[in-house]
Short mmCIF file of C-alpha atoms in Angstrom, two decimals:
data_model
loop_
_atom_site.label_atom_id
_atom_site.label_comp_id
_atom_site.label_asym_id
_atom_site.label_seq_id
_atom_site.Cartn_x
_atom_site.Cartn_y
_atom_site.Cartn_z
CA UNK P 1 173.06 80.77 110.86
CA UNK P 2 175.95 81.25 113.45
CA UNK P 3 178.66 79.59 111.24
CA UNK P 4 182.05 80.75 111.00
CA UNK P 5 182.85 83.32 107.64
CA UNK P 6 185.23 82.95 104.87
CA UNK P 7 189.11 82.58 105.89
CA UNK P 8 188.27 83.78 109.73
CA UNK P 9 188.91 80.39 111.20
CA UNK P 10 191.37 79.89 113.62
CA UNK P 11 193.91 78.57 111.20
CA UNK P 12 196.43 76.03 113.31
CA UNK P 13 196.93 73.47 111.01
CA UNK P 14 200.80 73.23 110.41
CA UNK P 15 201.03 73.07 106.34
CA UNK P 16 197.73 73.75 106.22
CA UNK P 17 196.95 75.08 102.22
CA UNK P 18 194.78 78.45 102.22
CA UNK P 19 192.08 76.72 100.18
CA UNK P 20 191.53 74.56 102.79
CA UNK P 21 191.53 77.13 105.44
CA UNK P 22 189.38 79.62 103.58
CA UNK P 23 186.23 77.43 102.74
CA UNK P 24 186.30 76.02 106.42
CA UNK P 25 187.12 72.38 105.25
CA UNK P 26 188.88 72.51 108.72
CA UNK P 27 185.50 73.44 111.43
CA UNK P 28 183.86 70.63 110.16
CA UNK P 29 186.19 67.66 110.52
CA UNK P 30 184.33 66.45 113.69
CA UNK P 31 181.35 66.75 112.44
CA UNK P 32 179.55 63.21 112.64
CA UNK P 33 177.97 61.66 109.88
CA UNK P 34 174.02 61.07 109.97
CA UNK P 35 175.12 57.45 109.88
CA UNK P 36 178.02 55.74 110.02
CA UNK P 37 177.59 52.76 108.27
CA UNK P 38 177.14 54.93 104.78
CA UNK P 39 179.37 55.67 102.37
CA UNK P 40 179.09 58.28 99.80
CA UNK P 41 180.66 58.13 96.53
CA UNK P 42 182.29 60.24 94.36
CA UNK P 43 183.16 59.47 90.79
CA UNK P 44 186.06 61.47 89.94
CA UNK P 45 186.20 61.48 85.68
CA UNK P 46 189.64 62.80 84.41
CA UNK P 47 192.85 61.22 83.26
CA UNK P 48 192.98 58.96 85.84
CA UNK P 49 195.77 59.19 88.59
CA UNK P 50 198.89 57.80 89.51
CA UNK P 51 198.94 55.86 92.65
CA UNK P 52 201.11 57.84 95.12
CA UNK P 53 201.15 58.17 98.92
CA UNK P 54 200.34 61.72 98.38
CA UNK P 55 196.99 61.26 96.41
CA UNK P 56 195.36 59.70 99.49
CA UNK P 57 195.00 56.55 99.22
CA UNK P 58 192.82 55.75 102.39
CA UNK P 59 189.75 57.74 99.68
CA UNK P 60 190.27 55.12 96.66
CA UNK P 61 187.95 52.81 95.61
CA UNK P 62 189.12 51.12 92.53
CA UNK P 63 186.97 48.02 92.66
CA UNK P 64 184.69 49.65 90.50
CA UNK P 65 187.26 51.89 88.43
CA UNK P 66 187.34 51.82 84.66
CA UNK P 67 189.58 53.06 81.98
CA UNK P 68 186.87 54.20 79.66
CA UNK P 69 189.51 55.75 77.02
CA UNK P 70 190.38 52.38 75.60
CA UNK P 71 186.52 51.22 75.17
CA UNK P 72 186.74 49.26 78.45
CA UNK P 73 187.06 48.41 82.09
CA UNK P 74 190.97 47.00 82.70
CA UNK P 75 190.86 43.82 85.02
CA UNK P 76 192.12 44.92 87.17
CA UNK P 77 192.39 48.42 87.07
CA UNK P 78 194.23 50.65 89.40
CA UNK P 79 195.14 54.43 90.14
CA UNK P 80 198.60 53.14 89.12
CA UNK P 81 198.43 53.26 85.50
CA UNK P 82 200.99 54.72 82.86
CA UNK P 83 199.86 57.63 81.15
CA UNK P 84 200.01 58.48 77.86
CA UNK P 85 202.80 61.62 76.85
CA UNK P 86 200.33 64.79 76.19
CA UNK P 87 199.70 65.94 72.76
CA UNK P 88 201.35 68.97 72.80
CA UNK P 89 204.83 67.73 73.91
CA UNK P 90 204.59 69.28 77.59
CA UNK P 91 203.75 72.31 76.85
CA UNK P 92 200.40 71.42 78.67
CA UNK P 93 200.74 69.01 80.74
CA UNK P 94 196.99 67.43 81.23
CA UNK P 95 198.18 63.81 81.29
CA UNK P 96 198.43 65.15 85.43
CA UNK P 97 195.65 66.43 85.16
CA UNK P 98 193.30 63.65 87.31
CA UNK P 99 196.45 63.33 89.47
CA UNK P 100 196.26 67.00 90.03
CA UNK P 101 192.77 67.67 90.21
CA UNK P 102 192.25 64.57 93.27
CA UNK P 103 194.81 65.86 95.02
CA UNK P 104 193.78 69.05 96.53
CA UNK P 105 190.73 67.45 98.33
CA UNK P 106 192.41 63.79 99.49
CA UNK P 107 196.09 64.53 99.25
CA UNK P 108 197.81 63.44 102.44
CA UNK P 109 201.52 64.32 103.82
CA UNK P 110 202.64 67.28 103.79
CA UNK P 111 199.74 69.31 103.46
CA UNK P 112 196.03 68.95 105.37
CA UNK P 113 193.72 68.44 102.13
CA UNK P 114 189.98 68.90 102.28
CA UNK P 115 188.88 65.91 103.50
CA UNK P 116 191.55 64.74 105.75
CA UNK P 117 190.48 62.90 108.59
CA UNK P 118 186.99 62.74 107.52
CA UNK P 119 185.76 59.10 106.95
CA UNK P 120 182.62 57.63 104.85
CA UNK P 121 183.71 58.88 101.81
CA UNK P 122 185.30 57.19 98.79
CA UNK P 123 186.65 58.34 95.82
CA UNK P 124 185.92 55.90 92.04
CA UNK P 125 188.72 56.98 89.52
CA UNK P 126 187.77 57.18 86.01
CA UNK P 127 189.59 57.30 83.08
CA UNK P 128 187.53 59.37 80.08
CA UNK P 129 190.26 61.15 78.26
CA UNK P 130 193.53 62.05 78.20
CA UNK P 131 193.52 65.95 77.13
CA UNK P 132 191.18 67.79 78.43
CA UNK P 133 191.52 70.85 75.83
CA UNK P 134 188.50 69.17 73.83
CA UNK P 135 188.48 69.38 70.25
CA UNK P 136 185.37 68.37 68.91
CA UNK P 137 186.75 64.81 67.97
CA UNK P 138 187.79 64.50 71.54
CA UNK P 139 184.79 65.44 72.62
CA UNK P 140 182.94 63.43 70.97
CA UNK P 141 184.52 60.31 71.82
CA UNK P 142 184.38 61.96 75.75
CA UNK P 143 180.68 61.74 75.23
CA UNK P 144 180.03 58.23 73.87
CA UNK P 145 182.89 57.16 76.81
CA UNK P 146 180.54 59.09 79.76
CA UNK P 147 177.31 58.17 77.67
CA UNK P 148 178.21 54.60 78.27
CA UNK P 149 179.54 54.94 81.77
CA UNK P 150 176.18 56.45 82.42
CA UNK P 151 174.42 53.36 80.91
CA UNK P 152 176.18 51.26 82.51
CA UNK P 153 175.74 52.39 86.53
CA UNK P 154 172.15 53.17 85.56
CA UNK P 155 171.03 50.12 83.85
CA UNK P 156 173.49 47.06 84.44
CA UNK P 157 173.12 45.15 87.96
CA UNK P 158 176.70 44.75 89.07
CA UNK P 159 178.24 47.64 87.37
CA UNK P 160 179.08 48.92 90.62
CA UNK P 161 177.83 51.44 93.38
CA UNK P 162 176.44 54.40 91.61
CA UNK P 163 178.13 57.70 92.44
CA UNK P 164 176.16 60.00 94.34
CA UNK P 165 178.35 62.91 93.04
CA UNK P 166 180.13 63.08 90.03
CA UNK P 167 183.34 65.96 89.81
CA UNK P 168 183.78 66.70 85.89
CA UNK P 169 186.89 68.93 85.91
CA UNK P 170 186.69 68.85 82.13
CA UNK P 171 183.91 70.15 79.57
CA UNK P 172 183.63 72.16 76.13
CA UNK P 173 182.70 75.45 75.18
CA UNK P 174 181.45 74.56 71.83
CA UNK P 175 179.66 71.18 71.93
CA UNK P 176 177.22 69.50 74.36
CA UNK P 177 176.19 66.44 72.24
CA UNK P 178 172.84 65.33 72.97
CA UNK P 179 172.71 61.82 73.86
CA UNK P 180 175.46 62.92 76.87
CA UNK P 181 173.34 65.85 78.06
CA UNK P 182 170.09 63.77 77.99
CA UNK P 183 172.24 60.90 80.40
CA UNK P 184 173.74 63.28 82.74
CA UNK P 185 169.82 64.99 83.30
CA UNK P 186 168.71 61.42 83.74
CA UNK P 187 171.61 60.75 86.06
CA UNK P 188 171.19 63.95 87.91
CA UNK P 189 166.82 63.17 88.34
CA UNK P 190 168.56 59.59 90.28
CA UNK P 191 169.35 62.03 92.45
CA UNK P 192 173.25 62.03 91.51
CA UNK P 193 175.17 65.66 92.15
CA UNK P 194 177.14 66.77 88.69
CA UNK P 195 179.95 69.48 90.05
CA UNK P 196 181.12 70.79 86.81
CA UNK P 197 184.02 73.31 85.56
CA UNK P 198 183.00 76.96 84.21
CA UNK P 199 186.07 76.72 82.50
CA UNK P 200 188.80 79.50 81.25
CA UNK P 201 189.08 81.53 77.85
CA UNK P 202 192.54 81.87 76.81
CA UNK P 203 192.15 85.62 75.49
CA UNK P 204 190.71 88.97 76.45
CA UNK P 205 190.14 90.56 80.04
CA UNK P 206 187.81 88.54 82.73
CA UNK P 207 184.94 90.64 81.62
CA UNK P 208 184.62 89.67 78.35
CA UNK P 209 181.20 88.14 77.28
CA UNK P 210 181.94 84.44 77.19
CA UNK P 211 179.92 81.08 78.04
CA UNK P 212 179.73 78.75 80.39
CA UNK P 213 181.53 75.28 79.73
CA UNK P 214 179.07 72.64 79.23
CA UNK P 215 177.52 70.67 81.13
CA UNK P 216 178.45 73.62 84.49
CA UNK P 217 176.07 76.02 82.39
CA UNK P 218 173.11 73.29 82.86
CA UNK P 219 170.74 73.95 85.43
CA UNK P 220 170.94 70.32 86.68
CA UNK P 221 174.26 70.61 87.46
CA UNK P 222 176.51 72.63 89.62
CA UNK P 223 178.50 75.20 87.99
CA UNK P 224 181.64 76.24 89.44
CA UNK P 225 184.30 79.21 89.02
CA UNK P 226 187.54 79.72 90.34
CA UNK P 227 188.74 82.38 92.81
CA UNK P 228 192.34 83.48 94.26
CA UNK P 229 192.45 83.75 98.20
CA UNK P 230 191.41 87.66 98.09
CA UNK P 231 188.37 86.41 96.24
CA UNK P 232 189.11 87.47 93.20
CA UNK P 233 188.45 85.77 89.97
CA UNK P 234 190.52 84.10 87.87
CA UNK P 235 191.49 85.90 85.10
CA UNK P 236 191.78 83.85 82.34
CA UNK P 237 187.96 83.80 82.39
CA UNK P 238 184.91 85.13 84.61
CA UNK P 239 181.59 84.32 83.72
CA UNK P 240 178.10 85.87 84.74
CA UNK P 241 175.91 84.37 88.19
CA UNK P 242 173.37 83.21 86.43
CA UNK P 243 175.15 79.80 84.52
CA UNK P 244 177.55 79.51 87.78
CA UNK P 245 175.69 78.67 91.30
CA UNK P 246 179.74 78.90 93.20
CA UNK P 247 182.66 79.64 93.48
CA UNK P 248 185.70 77.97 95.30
CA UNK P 249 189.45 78.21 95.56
CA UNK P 250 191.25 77.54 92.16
CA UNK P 251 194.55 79.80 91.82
CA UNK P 252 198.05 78.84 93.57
CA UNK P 253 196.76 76.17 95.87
CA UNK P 254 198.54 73.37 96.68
CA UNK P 255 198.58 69.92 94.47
CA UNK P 256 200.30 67.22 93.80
CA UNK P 257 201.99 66.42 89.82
CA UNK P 258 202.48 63.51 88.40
CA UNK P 259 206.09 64.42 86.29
CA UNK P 260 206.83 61.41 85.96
CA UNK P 261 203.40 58.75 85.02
CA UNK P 262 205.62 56.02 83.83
CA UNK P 263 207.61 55.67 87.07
CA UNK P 264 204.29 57.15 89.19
CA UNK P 265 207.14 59.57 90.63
CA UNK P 266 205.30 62.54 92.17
CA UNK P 267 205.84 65.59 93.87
CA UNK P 268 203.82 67.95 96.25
CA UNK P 269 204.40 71.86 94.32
CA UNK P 270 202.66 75.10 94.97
CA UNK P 271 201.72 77.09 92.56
CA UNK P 272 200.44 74.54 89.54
CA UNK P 273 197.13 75.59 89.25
CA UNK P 274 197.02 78.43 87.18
CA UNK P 275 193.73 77.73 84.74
CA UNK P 276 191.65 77.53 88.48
CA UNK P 277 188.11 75.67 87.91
CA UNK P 278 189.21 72.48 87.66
CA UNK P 279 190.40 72.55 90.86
CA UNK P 280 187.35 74.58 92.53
CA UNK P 281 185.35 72.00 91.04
CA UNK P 282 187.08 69.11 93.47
CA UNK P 283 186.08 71.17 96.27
CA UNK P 284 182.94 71.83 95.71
CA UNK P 285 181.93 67.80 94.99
CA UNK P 286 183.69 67.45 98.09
CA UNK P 287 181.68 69.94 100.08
CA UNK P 288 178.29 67.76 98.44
CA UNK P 289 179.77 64.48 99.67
CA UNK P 290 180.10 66.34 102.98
CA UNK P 291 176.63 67.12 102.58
CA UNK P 292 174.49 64.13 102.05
CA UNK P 293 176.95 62.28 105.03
CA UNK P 294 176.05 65.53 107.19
CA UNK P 295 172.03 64.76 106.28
CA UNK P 296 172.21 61.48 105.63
CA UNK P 297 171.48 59.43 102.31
CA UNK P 298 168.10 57.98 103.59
CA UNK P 299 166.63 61.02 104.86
CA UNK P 300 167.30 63.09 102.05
CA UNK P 301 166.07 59.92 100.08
CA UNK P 302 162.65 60.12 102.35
CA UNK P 303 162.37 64.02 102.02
CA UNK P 304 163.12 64.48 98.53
CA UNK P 305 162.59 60.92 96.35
CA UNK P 306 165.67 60.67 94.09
CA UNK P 307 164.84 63.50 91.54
CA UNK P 308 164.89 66.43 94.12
CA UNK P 309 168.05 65.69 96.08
CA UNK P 310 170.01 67.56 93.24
CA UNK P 311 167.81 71.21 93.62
CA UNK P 312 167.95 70.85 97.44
CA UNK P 313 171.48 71.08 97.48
CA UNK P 314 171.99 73.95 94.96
CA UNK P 315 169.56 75.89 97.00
CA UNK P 316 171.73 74.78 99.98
CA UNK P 317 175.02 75.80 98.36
CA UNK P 318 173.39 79.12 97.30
CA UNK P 319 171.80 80.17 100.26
CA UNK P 320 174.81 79.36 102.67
CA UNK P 321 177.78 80.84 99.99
CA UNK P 322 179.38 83.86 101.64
CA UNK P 323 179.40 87.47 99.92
CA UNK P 324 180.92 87.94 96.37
CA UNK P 325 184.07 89.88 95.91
CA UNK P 326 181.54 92.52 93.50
CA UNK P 327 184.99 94.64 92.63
CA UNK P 328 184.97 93.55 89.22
CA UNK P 329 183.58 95.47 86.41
CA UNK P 330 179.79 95.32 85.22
CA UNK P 331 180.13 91.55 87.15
CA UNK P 332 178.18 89.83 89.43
CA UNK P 333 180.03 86.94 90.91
CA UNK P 334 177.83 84.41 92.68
CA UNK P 335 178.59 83.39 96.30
CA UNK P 336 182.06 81.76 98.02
CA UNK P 337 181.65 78.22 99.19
CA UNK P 338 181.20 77.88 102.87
CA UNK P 339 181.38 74.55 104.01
CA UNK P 340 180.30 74.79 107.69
CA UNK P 341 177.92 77.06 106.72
CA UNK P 342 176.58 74.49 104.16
CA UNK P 343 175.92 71.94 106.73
CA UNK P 344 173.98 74.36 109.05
CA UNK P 345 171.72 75.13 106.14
CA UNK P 346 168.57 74.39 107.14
CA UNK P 347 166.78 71.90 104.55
CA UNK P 348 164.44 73.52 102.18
CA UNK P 349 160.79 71.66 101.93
CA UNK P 350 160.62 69.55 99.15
CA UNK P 351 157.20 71.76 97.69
CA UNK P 352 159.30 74.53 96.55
CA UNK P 353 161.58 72.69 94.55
CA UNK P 354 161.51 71.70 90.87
CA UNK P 355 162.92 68.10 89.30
CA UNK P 356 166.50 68.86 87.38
#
């Protein structure tokens, strides 16, 4: 392949944010979609957002948004919704934390985001919890609230577009409840591309033996980990190759908080995202949306069925990542996203690969 490296682009975007620069969001902005009339997708399952001109608006689609936390869809539902105060009286503030997370791939003015200027792909907000430190009560009810999404898109006519990627900024280190992990597999054999959060530890040095968040540590899914713009891991938590397939920037990027949810006052900060994956998760689902509107939804549907779509872009991802940052002791990080490099990844043949 003769695409361009990590970070070496000509960066001449004014405001530009590193992230952006580094994973070569930026070379592929021109870059026509297989066809024009489709449009990919993305569920985007958090805390919701708060409507603001600088969450990109121009990437919503709330016809088909839900607020799954009460038990229900709102009619209507919109972006602009008031959040409720975090648990832990600000001291973590994750009631931003969908604002936050959105942000960094279709914020707008002042910074260039991810996807700016890129059309054909939409963004469906979700609302599935409102803290995403999961204890296991939270998690629990996180599961029957995605467990029923997941019924719903599969099984009811009318429930809406299905997603053809689905970010998950959130997860658990302790629980993966079975009914949710046998609905996401389903989901991900429809040919539907789960991006998912390693996740940090809040204790001991990056090397320390720890797991994998579920569902990133599935092999259905897409596991993600967050690096700073030297490469380097974050080091709250590091966590070995073979449970992560990428990793993205996640540490002092640019995003947008929601301080305020009841007013939907917002500001554009640097330097929010300290616990990184979350945020390397966003651009990773936005590199697959990239993806299938580089190849095209119905040729990938004709080359791989449904249940094969999902392994034929991990192999992509893998095979087009650039080189690790290997400085890190007795650790073996897995590859840097690369999105032109990603689209000039020659298909693999659908033989070779296995169902999720």
């Amino acid at each position: 392949m003769s695409c361009t490296p990590n970070g070496q682009a000509p960066n001449e975007l004014t405001g530009q944010d590193w992230a952006t620069w580094y994973c070569n969001f930026d070379v592929v902005r021109s870059r026509p979609a297989e066809d024009p009339n489709d449009t990919v997708f993305v569920a985007h399952m958090d805390t919701g957002l708060v409507e603001s001109a600088n969450v990109g608006p121009s990437f919503l689609e709330t016809r088909f948004s839900a607020n799954l936390i009460e038990g229900k869809s709102r009619e209507p539902w919109t972006p602009l919704d008031e959040l409720p105060e975090d648990e832990l009286g600000g001291f973590v503030n994750f009631n931003n934390h969908g604002t936050a997370t959105y942000s960094v791939v279709a914020g707008s003015s002042p910074i260039h985001a991810a996807l700016d200027g890129i059309s054909g792909i939409k963004y469906v907000p979700y609302r599935i919890t409102t803290f995403v430190g999961l204890k296991s009560d939270e998690l629990t009810y996180l599961c029957e609230a995605l467990g029923h999404f997941t019924e719903r898109l599969l099984n009811e006519p009318g429930g809406g577009p299905a997603p053809h990627v689905l970010a998950l900024s959130l997860g658990s280190r302790f629980f993966s409840q079975k009914k949710v992990e046998k609905l996401l597999r389903t989901y991900a054999r429809q040919g539907v591309i789960i991006v998912a959060a390693g996740g940090q530890v809040p204790f001991g040095p990056a090397w320390r033996e720890v797991d994998v968040v579920f569902p990133a540590n599935r092999p259905w899914s897409v596991g993600v980990g967050a690096i700073d713009r030297t490469g380097e891991p974050n080091q709250l938590g590091f966590y070995d190759e073979a449970e992560l397939d990428v990793v993205s920037p996640g540490i002092n990027i640019r995003i947008t908080r929601a301080y305020e949810p009841a007013t939907g006052s917002v500001a554009r900060v640097v330097g929010e995202s300290t616990a990184g994956s979350s945020y390397s998760t966003q651009f990773v689902a936005a590199a697959a949306a990239l993806w299938i509107r580089h190849h095209g939804k119905t040729k990938l549907r004709m080359k791989y069925g449904l249940g094969k779509t999902v392994s034929a872009f991990i192999h992509c991802l893998r095979a087009s990542a650039g080189p690790a940052n290997r400085g890190w002791p007795e650790r073996t990080l897995a590859g840097q996203l690369n999105v032109d490099c990603l689209l000039d990844q020659p298909l693999p043949d659908a033989s070779g690969l296995e169902l999720p």
